[in-house]
mmCIF file of C-alpha atoms and ligand atoms in Angstrom:
data_model
loop_
_atom_site.group_PDB
_atom_site.id
_atom_site.type_symbol
_atom_site.label_atom_id
_atom_site.label_comp_id
_atom_site.label_asym_id
_atom_site.label_seq_id
_atom_site.Cartn_x
_atom_site.Cartn_y
_atom_site.Cartn_z
ATOM 1 C CA UNK A 1 -4.170 36.317 -11.868
ATOM 2 C CA UNK A 2 -1.417 35.494 -9.449
ATOM 3 C CA UNK A 3 -1.989 32.191 -7.653
ATOM 4 C CA UNK A 4 -0.470 31.124 -4.357
ATOM 5 C CA UNK A 5 -0.392 27.503 -3.244
ATOM 6 C CA UNK A 6 0.472 25.854 0.077
ATOM 7 C CA UNK A 7 0.451 22.373 1.564
ATOM 8 C CA UNK A 8 -0.377 22.125 5.285
ATOM 9 C CA UNK A 9 -0.678 19.399 7.918
ATOM 10 C CA UNK A 10 0.748 15.884 7.680
ATOM 11 C CA UNK A 11 2.146 15.174 4.232
ATOM 12 C CA UNK A 12 0.788 12.352 2.084
ATOM 13 C CA UNK A 13 1.316 10.993 -1.406
ATOM 14 C CA UNK A 14 -0.555 13.160 -3.914
ATOM 15 C CA UNK A 15 0.523 16.608 -2.767
ATOM 16 C CA UNK A 16 3.061 17.014 -5.555
ATOM 17 C CA UNK A 17 0.636 16.023 -8.324
ATOM 18 C CA UNK A 18 -1.798 18.598 -6.908
ATOM 19 C CA UNK A 19 0.817 21.362 -6.884
ATOM 20 C CA UNK A 20 1.773 20.421 -10.423
ATOM 21 C CA UNK A 21 -1.843 20.530 -11.580
ATOM 22 C CA UNK A 22 -2.405 23.957 -10.022
ATOM 23 C CA UNK A 23 0.709 25.383 -11.680
ATOM 24 C CA UNK A 24 0.071 23.876 -15.122
ATOM 25 C CA UNK A 25 -3.656 24.641 -15.213
ATOM 26 C CA UNK A 26 -3.003 28.232 -14.150
ATOM 27 C CA UNK A 27 -0.142 28.627 -16.641
ATOM 28 C CA UNK A 28 -2.338 27.329 -19.432
ATOM 29 C CA UNK A 29 -4.586 30.352 -18.863
ATOM 30 C CA UNK A 30 -1.598 32.711 -18.655
ATOM 31 C CA UNK A 31 -1.576 32.937 -14.845
ATOM 32 C CA UNK A 32 1.500 32.781 -12.613
ATOM 33 C CA UNK A 33 1.814 30.708 -9.413
ATOM 34 C CA UNK A 34 4.010 31.078 -6.348
ATOM 35 C CA UNK A 35 4.416 28.477 -3.634
ATOM 36 C CA UNK A 36 4.384 29.212 0.093
ATOM 37 C CA UNK A 37 6.838 27.029 2.006
ATOM 38 C CA UNK A 38 5.926 24.870 4.991
ATOM 39 C CA UNK A 39 2.165 25.398 5.030
ATOM 40 C CA UNK A 40 0.681 28.394 6.842
ATOM 41 C CA UNK A 41 4.086 29.094 8.370
ATOM 42 C CA UNK A 42 5.274 30.204 4.921
ATOM 43 C CA UNK A 43 2.310 32.539 4.496
ATOM 44 C CA UNK A 44 2.832 33.986 7.958
ATOM 45 C CA UNK A 45 6.588 34.434 7.531
ATOM 46 C CA UNK A 46 6.613 35.359 3.834
ATOM 47 C CA UNK A 47 8.515 32.273 2.651
ATOM 48 C CA UNK A 48 7.713 32.293 -1.047
ATOM 49 C CA UNK A 49 9.065 30.493 -4.079
ATOM 50 C CA UNK A 50 8.127 31.166 -7.712
ATOM 51 C CA UNK A 51 6.615 28.116 -9.394
ATOM 52 C CA UNK A 52 6.975 28.385 -13.166
ATOM 53 C CA UNK A 53 5.907 25.221 -15.022
ATOM 54 C CA UNK A 54 9.528 24.058 -15.315
ATOM 55 C CA UNK A 55 9.674 23.827 -11.506
ATOM 56 C CA UNK A 56 6.955 21.190 -11.377
ATOM 57 C CA UNK A 57 8.283 18.997 -14.163
ATOM 58 C CA UNK A 58 9.081 15.575 -12.768
ATOM 59 C CA UNK A 59 7.273 15.877 -9.424
ATOM 60 C CA UNK A 60 4.109 13.961 -10.390
ATOM 61 C CA UNK A 61 5.439 10.660 -9.063
ATOM 62 C CA UNK A 62 7.217 11.982 -5.982
ATOM 63 C CA UNK A 63 5.953 11.491 -2.429
ATOM 64 C CA UNK A 64 5.914 14.257 0.180
ATOM 65 C CA UNK A 65 5.580 17.862 -0.903
ATOM 66 C CA UNK A 66 8.176 19.977 -2.686
ATOM 67 C CA UNK A 67 6.786 22.983 -0.803
ATOM 68 C CA UNK A 68 7.282 21.485 2.646
ATOM 69 C CA UNK A 69 4.558 21.339 5.265
ATOM 70 C CA UNK A 70 3.900 22.167 8.907
ATOM 71 C CA UNK A 71 1.072 22.036 11.397
ATOM 72 C CA UNK A 72 1.203 25.792 11.969
ATOM 73 C CA UNK A 73 -2.118 27.366 12.947
ATOM 74 C CA UNK A 74 -2.002 30.926 11.544
ATOM 75 C CA UNK A 75 -5.014 32.014 13.566
ATOM 76 C CA UNK A 76 -3.821 30.807 16.956
ATOM 77 C CA UNK A 77 -2.539 34.350 17.624
ATOM 78 C CA UNK A 78 -3.970 37.592 16.198
ATOM 79 C CA UNK A 79 -0.409 38.836 15.522
ATOM 80 C CA UNK A 80 0.134 35.881 13.209
ATOM 81 C CA UNK A 81 -3.178 36.451 11.457
ATOM 82 C CA UNK A 82 -2.149 40.045 10.738
ATOM 83 C CA UNK A 83 1.160 38.810 9.302
ATOM 84 C CA UNK A 84 -0.693 36.384 7.021
ATOM 85 C CA UNK A 85 -2.894 39.166 5.654
ATOM 86 C CA UNK A 86 0.130 41.456 5.133
ATOM 87 C CA UNK A 87 2.119 38.783 3.276
ATOM 88 C CA UNK A 88 -0.798 37.959 0.973
ATOM 89 C CA UNK A 89 -1.095 41.668 0.131
ATOM 90 C CA UNK A 90 2.644 42.076 -0.345
ATOM 91 C CA UNK A 91 2.769 39.064 -2.673
ATOM 92 C CA UNK A 92 -0.288 40.352 -4.584
ATOM 93 C CA UNK A 93 -2.038 36.988 -4.316
ATOM 94 C CA UNK A 94 -5.337 36.944 -6.238
ATOM 95 C CA UNK A 95 -6.160 33.345 -5.347
ATOM 96 C CA UNK A 96 -4.710 31.149 -2.619
ATOM 97 C CA UNK A 97 -5.054 27.380 -3.021
ATOM 98 C CA UNK A 98 -4.754 25.720 0.400
ATOM 99 C CA UNK A 99 -4.161 21.965 0.193
ATOM 100 C CA UNK A 100 -4.741 20.204 3.486
ATOM 101 C CA UNK A 101 -6.903 18.256 5.872
ATOM 102 C CA UNK A 102 -9.484 19.543 8.340
ATOM 103 C CA UNK A 103 -7.059 21.820 10.185
ATOM 104 C CA UNK A 104 -5.515 23.481 7.140
ATOM 105 C CA UNK A 105 -8.927 23.867 5.540
ATOM 106 C CA UNK A 106 -10.385 25.357 8.741
ATOM 107 C CA UNK A 107 -7.635 27.993 8.656
ATOM 108 C CA UNK A 108 -8.411 28.585 4.969
ATOM 109 C CA UNK A 109 -12.081 29.067 5.852
ATOM 110 C CA UNK A 110 -11.115 31.623 8.479
ATOM 111 C CA UNK A 111 -9.047 33.477 5.907
ATOM 112 C CA UNK A 112 -12.002 33.461 3.549
ATOM 113 C CA UNK A 113 -14.223 34.810 6.340
ATOM 114 C CA UNK A 114 -11.747 37.667 6.602
ATOM 115 C CA UNK A 115 -12.385 38.486 2.971
ATOM 116 C CA UNK A 116 -9.418 36.838 1.254
ATOM 117 C CA UNK A 117 -9.750 34.813 -1.970
ATOM 118 C CA UNK A 118 -9.161 31.198 -0.959
ATOM 119 C CA UNK A 119 -9.923 27.805 -2.499
ATOM 120 C CA UNK A 120 -9.437 24.533 -0.591
ATOM 121 C CA UNK A 121 -8.238 21.124 -1.739
ATOM 122 C CA UNK A 122 -8.722 18.220 0.708
ATOM 123 C CA UNK A 123 -5.909 15.757 1.321
ATOM 124 C CA UNK A 124 -5.060 13.289 4.057
ATOM 125 C CA UNK A 125 -4.049 9.677 4.412
ATOM 126 C CA UNK A 126 -6.741 9.504 7.127
ATOM 127 C CA UNK A 127 -9.557 9.910 4.530
ATOM 128 C CA UNK A 128 -11.621 11.721 7.154
ATOM 129 C CA UNK A 129 -12.612 14.980 5.448
ATOM 130 C CA UNK A 130 -16.395 14.905 5.503
ATOM 131 C CA UNK A 131 -17.219 16.721 2.283
ATOM 132 C CA UNK A 132 -15.422 14.460 -0.168
ATOM 133 C CA UNK A 133 -15.870 10.792 -1.046
ATOM 134 C CA UNK A 134 -12.118 10.094 -0.942
ATOM 135 C CA UNK A 135 -9.025 12.078 -0.097
ATOM 136 C CA UNK A 136 -5.845 11.438 -2.011
ATOM 137 C CA UNK A 137 -3.081 9.946 0.113
ATOM 138 C CA UNK A 138 -5.391 7.329 1.590
ATOM 139 C CA UNK A 139 -4.972 4.719 -1.150
ATOM 140 C CA UNK A 140 -1.185 5.059 -1.289
ATOM 141 C CA UNK A 141 -0.742 4.995 2.489
ATOM 142 C CA UNK A 142 -3.076 2.050 2.946
ATOM 143 C CA UNK A 143 -1.307 0.094 0.196
ATOM 144 C CA UNK A 144 1.889 0.461 2.247
ATOM 145 C CA UNK A 145 0.083 -0.894 5.313
ATOM 146 C CA UNK A 146 -1.313 -3.835 3.325
ATOM 147 C CA UNK A 147 2.188 -4.645 2.132
ATOM 148 C CA UNK A 148 3.385 -4.550 5.753
ATOM 149 C CA UNK A 149 0.577 -6.907 6.810
ATOM 150 C CA UNK A 150 1.519 -9.372 4.101
ATOM 151 C CA UNK A 151 5.123 -9.353 5.288
ATOM 152 C CA UNK A 152 3.926 -9.904 8.844
ATOM 153 C CA UNK A 153 1.845 -12.841 7.649
ATOM 154 C CA UNK A 154 5.000 -14.634 6.490
ATOM 155 C CA UNK A 155 6.742 -14.293 9.810
ATOM 156 C CA UNK A 156 3.606 -14.913 11.907
ATOM 157 C CA UNK A 157 3.071 -18.156 10.000
ATOM 158 C CA UNK A 158 6.679 -19.274 10.461
ATOM 159 C CA UNK A 159 6.661 -18.707 14.220
ATOM 160 C CA UNK A 160 3.004 -19.555 14.962
ATOM 161 C CA UNK A 161 2.470 -16.153 16.517
ATOM 162 C CA UNK A 162 -0.172 -13.493 16.761
ATOM 163 C CA UNK A 163 1.065 -10.230 15.273
ATOM 164 C CA UNK A 164 -0.640 -6.864 15.684
ATOM 165 C CA UNK A 165 -0.036 -4.181 13.072
ATOM 166 C CA UNK A 166 -0.771 -0.668 14.320
ATOM 167 C CA UNK A 167 -1.670 1.808 11.596
ATOM 168 C CA UNK A 168 -2.271 5.563 11.541
ATOM 169 C CA UNK A 169 -5.535 7.319 10.778
ATOM 170 C CA UNK A 170 -6.149 9.405 13.860
ATOM 171 C CA UNK A 171 -9.763 9.111 15.080
ATOM 172 C CA UNK A 172 -11.052 7.619 11.835
ATOM 173 C CA UNK A 173 -10.559 3.931 11.107
ATOM 174 C CA UNK A 174 -10.301 4.101 7.306
ATOM 175 C CA UNK A 175 -6.667 3.062 7.100
ATOM 176 C CA UNK A 176 -7.222 0.167 9.510
ATOM 177 C CA UNK A 177 -10.381 -0.850 7.666
ATOM 178 C CA UNK A 178 -8.658 -0.785 4.265
ATOM 179 C CA UNK A 179 -5.665 -2.696 5.610
ATOM 180 C CA UNK A 180 -7.781 -5.329 7.307
ATOM 181 C CA UNK A 181 -10.048 -5.785 4.306
ATOM 182 C CA UNK A 182 -7.383 -5.825 1.597
ATOM 183 C CA UNK A 183 -4.864 -7.738 3.698
ATOM 184 C CA UNK A 184 -7.263 -10.320 5.130
ATOM 185 C CA UNK A 185 -6.695 -9.633 8.841
ATOM 186 C CA UNK A 186 -8.320 -11.959 11.385
ATOM 187 C CA UNK A 187 -9.438 -8.974 13.455
ATOM 188 C CA UNK A 188 -9.463 -5.238 12.805
ATOM 189 C CA UNK A 189 -9.805 -2.764 15.656
ATOM 190 C CA UNK A 190 -11.446 0.523 14.718
ATOM 191 C CA UNK A 191 -11.879 3.715 16.769
ATOM 192 C CA UNK A 192 -15.510 3.853 15.650
ATOM 193 C CA UNK A 193 -16.372 0.836 17.824
ATOM 194 C CA UNK A 194 -16.011 0.209 21.544
ATOM 195 C CA UNK A 195 -13.036 -2.073 22.170
ATOM 196 C CA UNK A 196 -14.338 -5.602 22.732
ATOM 197 C CA UNK A 197 -11.534 -7.716 24.125
ATOM 198 C CA UNK A 198 -13.581 -10.900 24.403
ATOM 199 C CA UNK A 199 -14.500 -10.739 20.697
ATOM 200 C CA UNK A 200 -10.888 -10.013 19.750
ATOM 201 C CA UNK A 201 -9.557 -12.953 21.745
ATOM 202 C CA UNK A 202 -12.188 -15.259 20.263
ATOM 203 C CA UNK A 203 -11.089 -14.300 16.734
ATOM 204 C CA UNK A 204 -7.421 -14.757 17.580
ATOM 205 C CA UNK A 205 -8.079 -18.177 19.121
ATOM 206 C CA UNK A 206 -10.160 -19.223 16.097
ATOM 207 C CA UNK A 207 -7.439 -18.150 13.659
ATOM 208 C CA UNK A 208 -4.695 -19.881 15.623
ATOM 209 C CA UNK A 209 -6.783 -23.058 15.870
ATOM 210 C CA UNK A 210 -7.492 -23.007 12.131
ATOM 211 C CA UNK A 211 -4.005 -22.261 10.799
ATOM 212 C CA UNK A 212 -1.561 -21.662 13.588
ATOM 213 C CA UNK A 213 -1.186 -17.889 13.557
ATOM 214 C CA UNK A 214 -3.261 -14.701 13.727
ATOM 215 C CA UNK A 215 -3.031 -11.239 12.234
ATOM 216 C CA UNK A 216 -4.652 -8.219 13.869
ATOM 217 C CA UNK A 217 -4.824 -4.653 12.568
ATOM 218 C CA UNK A 218 -5.240 -1.924 15.185
ATOM 219 C CA UNK A 219 -5.964 1.695 14.419
ATOM 220 C CA UNK A 220 -3.840 4.069 16.498
ATOM 221 C CA UNK A 221 -7.066 5.776 17.595
ATOM 222 C CA UNK A 222 -8.592 2.763 19.343
ATOM 223 C CA UNK A 223 -9.515 3.457 22.957
ATOM 224 C CA UNK A 224 -8.463 0.489 25.097
ATOM 225 C CA UNK A 225 -10.089 1.690 28.270
ATOM 226 C CA UNK A 226 -6.930 1.713 30.321
ATOM 227 C CA UNK A 227 -4.944 3.394 27.533
ATOM 228 C CA UNK A 228 -1.320 2.630 28.140
ATOM 229 C CA UNK A 229 1.117 5.503 28.298
ATOM 230 C CA UNK A 230 -0.985 8.351 26.886
ATOM 231 C CA UNK A 231 1.774 10.911 26.368
ATOM 232 C CA UNK A 232 -0.612 13.840 26.138
ATOM 233 C CA UNK A 233 1.654 15.660 23.646
ATOM 234 C CA UNK A 234 -0.455 17.828 21.306
ATOM 235 C CA UNK A 235 0.089 19.641 18.018
ATOM 236 C CA UNK A 236 -0.809 23.321 17.352
ATOM 237 C CA UNK A 237 -4.384 22.396 16.489
ATOM 238 C CA UNK A 238 -4.789 20.546 19.800
ATOM 239 C CA UNK A 239 -4.607 16.963 18.477
ATOM 240 C CA UNK A 240 -2.978 14.337 20.640
ATOM 241 C CA UNK A 241 -0.096 12.449 19.006
ATOM 242 C CA UNK A 242 -1.808 9.069 19.063
ATOM 243 C CA UNK A 243 1.115 6.853 18.120
ATOM 244 C CA UNK A 244 2.716 7.636 21.470
ATOM 245 C CA UNK A 245 -0.071 5.635 23.133
ATOM 246 C CA UNK A 246 1.300 2.383 21.740
ATOM 247 C CA UNK A 247 -2.064 0.721 21.142
ATOM 248 C CA UNK A 248 -0.635 -2.070 18.975
ATOM 249 C CA UNK A 249 1.987 -3.104 21.521
ATOM 250 C CA UNK A 250 -0.567 -3.083 24.309
ATOM 251 C CA UNK A 251 -3.035 -5.233 22.334
ATOM 252 C CA UNK A 252 -0.266 -7.741 21.556
ATOM 253 C CA UNK A 253 0.635 -7.879 25.248
ATOM 254 C CA UNK A 254 -2.994 -8.558 26.185
ATOM 255 C CA UNK A 255 -3.403 -11.270 23.525
ATOM 256 C CA UNK A 256 -0.334 -13.106 24.769
ATOM 257 C CA UNK A 257 -1.392 -12.780 28.420
ATOM 258 C CA UNK A 258 -4.903 -14.079 27.764
ATOM 259 C CA UNK A 259 -4.269 -16.788 25.156
ATOM 260 C CA UNK A 260 -0.701 -17.915 25.737
ATOM 261 C CA UNK A 261 -0.040 -17.422 22.014
ATOM 262 C CA UNK A 262 3.322 -15.736 21.555
ATOM 263 C CA UNK A 263 2.599 -12.266 20.237
ATOM 264 C CA UNK A 264 4.424 -9.371 18.612
ATOM 265 C CA UNK A 265 3.474 -5.956 17.306
ATOM 266 C CA UNK A 266 4.676 -3.596 14.587
ATOM 267 C CA UNK A 267 4.068 0.110 14.299
ATOM 268 C CA UNK A 268 4.849 1.322 10.785
ATOM 269 C CA UNK A 269 4.124 4.970 11.569
ATOM 270 C CA UNK A 270 5.361 7.490 9.039
ATOM 271 C CA UNK A 271 6.482 4.804 6.590
ATOM 272 C CA UNK A 272 2.812 4.907 5.535
ATOM 273 C CA UNK A 273 3.076 8.543 4.536
ATOM 274 C CA UNK A 274 6.096 8.258 2.249
ATOM 275 C CA UNK A 275 6.660 6.913 -1.234
ATOM 276 C CA UNK A 276 5.263 7.549 -4.672
ATOM 277 C CA UNK A 277 1.542 8.246 -4.986
ATOM 278 C CA UNK A 278 -0.475 5.357 -6.388
ATOM 279 C CA UNK A 279 -2.511 5.604 -9.585
ATOM 280 C CA UNK A 280 -5.795 6.590 -7.914
ATOM 281 C CA UNK A 281 -4.132 9.299 -5.863
ATOM 282 C CA UNK A 282 -2.238 10.761 -8.820
ATOM 283 C CA UNK A 283 -5.409 11.019 -10.829
ATOM 284 C CA UNK A 284 -7.564 12.419 -8.013
ATOM 285 C CA UNK A 285 -4.860 14.907 -6.996
ATOM 286 C CA UNK A 286 -4.475 16.102 -10.587
ATOM 287 C CA UNK A 287 -8.224 16.539 -10.980
ATOM 288 C CA UNK A 288 -8.606 18.457 -7.718
ATOM 289 C CA UNK A 289 -5.639 20.741 -8.407
ATOM 290 C CA UNK A 290 -7.026 21.653 -11.825
ATOM 291 C CA UNK A 291 -10.524 22.104 -10.387
ATOM 292 C CA UNK A 292 -9.198 24.480 -7.720
ATOM 293 C CA UNK A 293 -7.806 26.749 -10.434
ATOM 294 C CA UNK A 294 -11.060 26.577 -12.384
ATOM 295 C CA UNK A 295 -13.050 27.509 -9.259
ATOM 296 C CA UNK A 296 -10.783 30.508 -8.679
ATOM 297 C CA UNK A 297 -11.035 31.640 -12.306
ATOM 298 C CA UNK A 298 -14.823 31.418 -11.988
ATOM 299 C CA UNK A 299 -14.653 33.599 -8.855
ATOM 300 C CA UNK A 300 -15.958 30.810 -6.630
ATOM 301 C CA UNK A 301 -13.805 31.657 -3.624
ATOM 302 C CA UNK A 302 -14.650 30.051 -0.303
ATOM 303 C CA UNK A 303 -15.151 26.672 -1.964
ATOM 304 C CA UNK A 304 -13.338 23.352 -1.703
ATOM 305 C CA UNK A 305 -12.752 21.085 -4.702
ATOM 306 C CA UNK A 306 -14.160 17.683 -3.744
ATOM 307 C CA UNK A 307 -14.935 14.294 -5.259
ATOM 308 C CA UNK A 308 -18.585 13.226 -5.269
ATOM 309 C CA UNK A 309 -19.126 9.913 -6.990
ATOM 310 C CA UNK A 310 -17.360 10.231 -10.337
ATOM 311 C CA UNK A 311 -17.435 14.023 -10.411
ATOM 312 C CA UNK A 312 -15.203 16.751 -9.079
ATOM 313 C CA UNK A 313 -17.000 19.884 -7.958
ATOM 314 C CA UNK A 314 -16.793 22.836 -5.600
ATOM 315 C CA UNK A 315 -18.639 22.998 -2.266
ATOM 316 C CA UNK A 316 -18.507 25.735 0.406
ATOM 317 C CA UNK A 317 -15.968 25.331 3.226
ATOM 318 C CA UNK A 318 -18.770 24.855 5.759
ATOM 319 C CA UNK A 319 -20.169 21.933 3.810
ATOM 320 C CA UNK A 320 -16.762 20.318 3.281
ATOM 321 C CA UNK A 321 -15.885 20.641 6.975
ATOM 322 C CA UNK A 322 -19.292 19.992 8.551
ATOM 323 C CA UNK A 323 -18.343 16.716 10.217
ATOM 324 C CA UNK A 324 -15.347 14.405 9.964
ATOM 325 C CA UNK A 325 -15.976 11.251 7.965
ATOM 326 C CA UNK A 326 -15.688 8.106 10.039
ATOM 327 C CA UNK A 327 -16.188 4.442 9.142
ATOM 328 C CA UNK A 328 -19.893 3.730 8.707
ATOM 329 C CA UNK A 329 -21.779 0.652 10.018
ATOM 330 C CA UNK A 330 -22.071 -0.946 6.567
ATOM 331 C CA UNK A 331 -18.269 -1.056 6.233
ATOM 332 C CA UNK A 332 -17.969 -2.458 9.750
ATOM 333 C CA UNK A 333 -20.542 -5.107 8.926
ATOM 334 C CA UNK A 334 -18.591 -6.056 5.782
ATOM 335 C CA UNK A 335 -15.267 -6.481 7.527
ATOM 336 C CA UNK A 336 -16.767 -8.413 10.449
ATOM 337 C CA UNK A 337 -18.303 -10.878 8.025
ATOM 338 C CA UNK A 338 -14.906 -11.584 6.468
ATOM 339 C CA UNK A 339 -12.831 -12.046 9.610
ATOM 340 C CA UNK A 340 -11.730 -15.242 11.372
HETATM 341 O O1 F6P B 1 -3.209 13.128 9.839
HETATM 342 C C1 F6P B 1 -2.248 12.311 9.245
HETATM 343 C C2 F6P B 1 -1.453 11.574 10.281
HETATM 344 O O2 F6P B 1 -0.526 10.742 9.641
HETATM 345 C C3 F6P B 1 -2.285 10.771 11.288
HETATM 346 O O3 F6P B 1 -2.717 9.538 10.765
HETATM 347 C C4 F6P B 1 -1.324 10.658 12.433
HETATM 348 O O4 F6P B 1 -1.995 10.453 13.660
HETATM 349 C C5 F6P B 1 -0.655 11.999 12.411
HETATM 350 O O5 F6P B 1 -0.739 12.482 11.089
HETATM 351 C C6 F6P B 1 0.796 11.980 12.803
HETATM 352 O O6 F6P B 1 1.237 13.291 12.862
HETATM 353 P P1 F6P B 1 2.755 13.717 12.875
HETATM 354 O O7 F6P B 1 3.290 13.590 11.487
HETATM 355 O O8 F6P B 1 2.703 15.134 13.314
HETATM 356 O O9 F6P B 1 3.475 12.815 13.827
#
């Protein structure tokens, strides 16, 4: 068989180990792999690169994606869809492995509906793909945010300030939850809950009274009611670029205005997405990449390789994409019980 592989959407640590696993697992069975550059854009425009095993040596521990990525939606225009189908035929692709989040996987599902042999692999630092227990990228990105929070703790303590760390995650609060839990924040603001300013201020006041400073984690997706400066800029899949709203800075401003405690904010943005994948992500990515090849060799097209408990298995696109995974009440209960 001739495999094609692409990485679409926002990059995250773990993409390179997945590409490597696809190439090596396929090669082990005597199958060749080519990579499409820059996500669906590369399939649409015929940007192809051969991926013999030697090409993936040494990429296991590298962040980003050696194939490049984009947020191109290949089905936004019928002309583009026709180009995608023509390129797949020209390149004689017997199995396309699409590695991505909800958007990339939705495009892969559409391609499958049009009769092409596609397998999906979920990835995203947001951890919001419904059909899998974890997505790779989340652990590595959240570890970066925890490190940032710990650095902010030092300076907040020195200056007796409240500091708000804004983290990514889109409309799911997993990154904020993980950062708040593992970093010991005094308050963590999640998009899954209505913004409660009185509760936030009470926690900040309690923390400042107890030890002279406060740390708050705010997810970029939190709705503040009077959202400051919503830029309205959208990507090709129609998602607003949430960081432009400046939630963290606005929360810090409100804390200072209401409590008199000098406040600052930090937005670490894309720093979270870079760097070497952590252990968990390397292992999960490797397992999913290998599983994608196995699904294709078994003829199970139209499935996504997912993690369920300890096991990796294939589920249909519709099941994997049924509903985005958001932070559940039991997690919220846990973090509330451990805050200031
Ligand atoms: O989906 C991953 C993610 O990092 C989100 O957490 C964030 O909102 C978005 O991508 C940022 O997108 P971009 O890289 O296009 O600015």
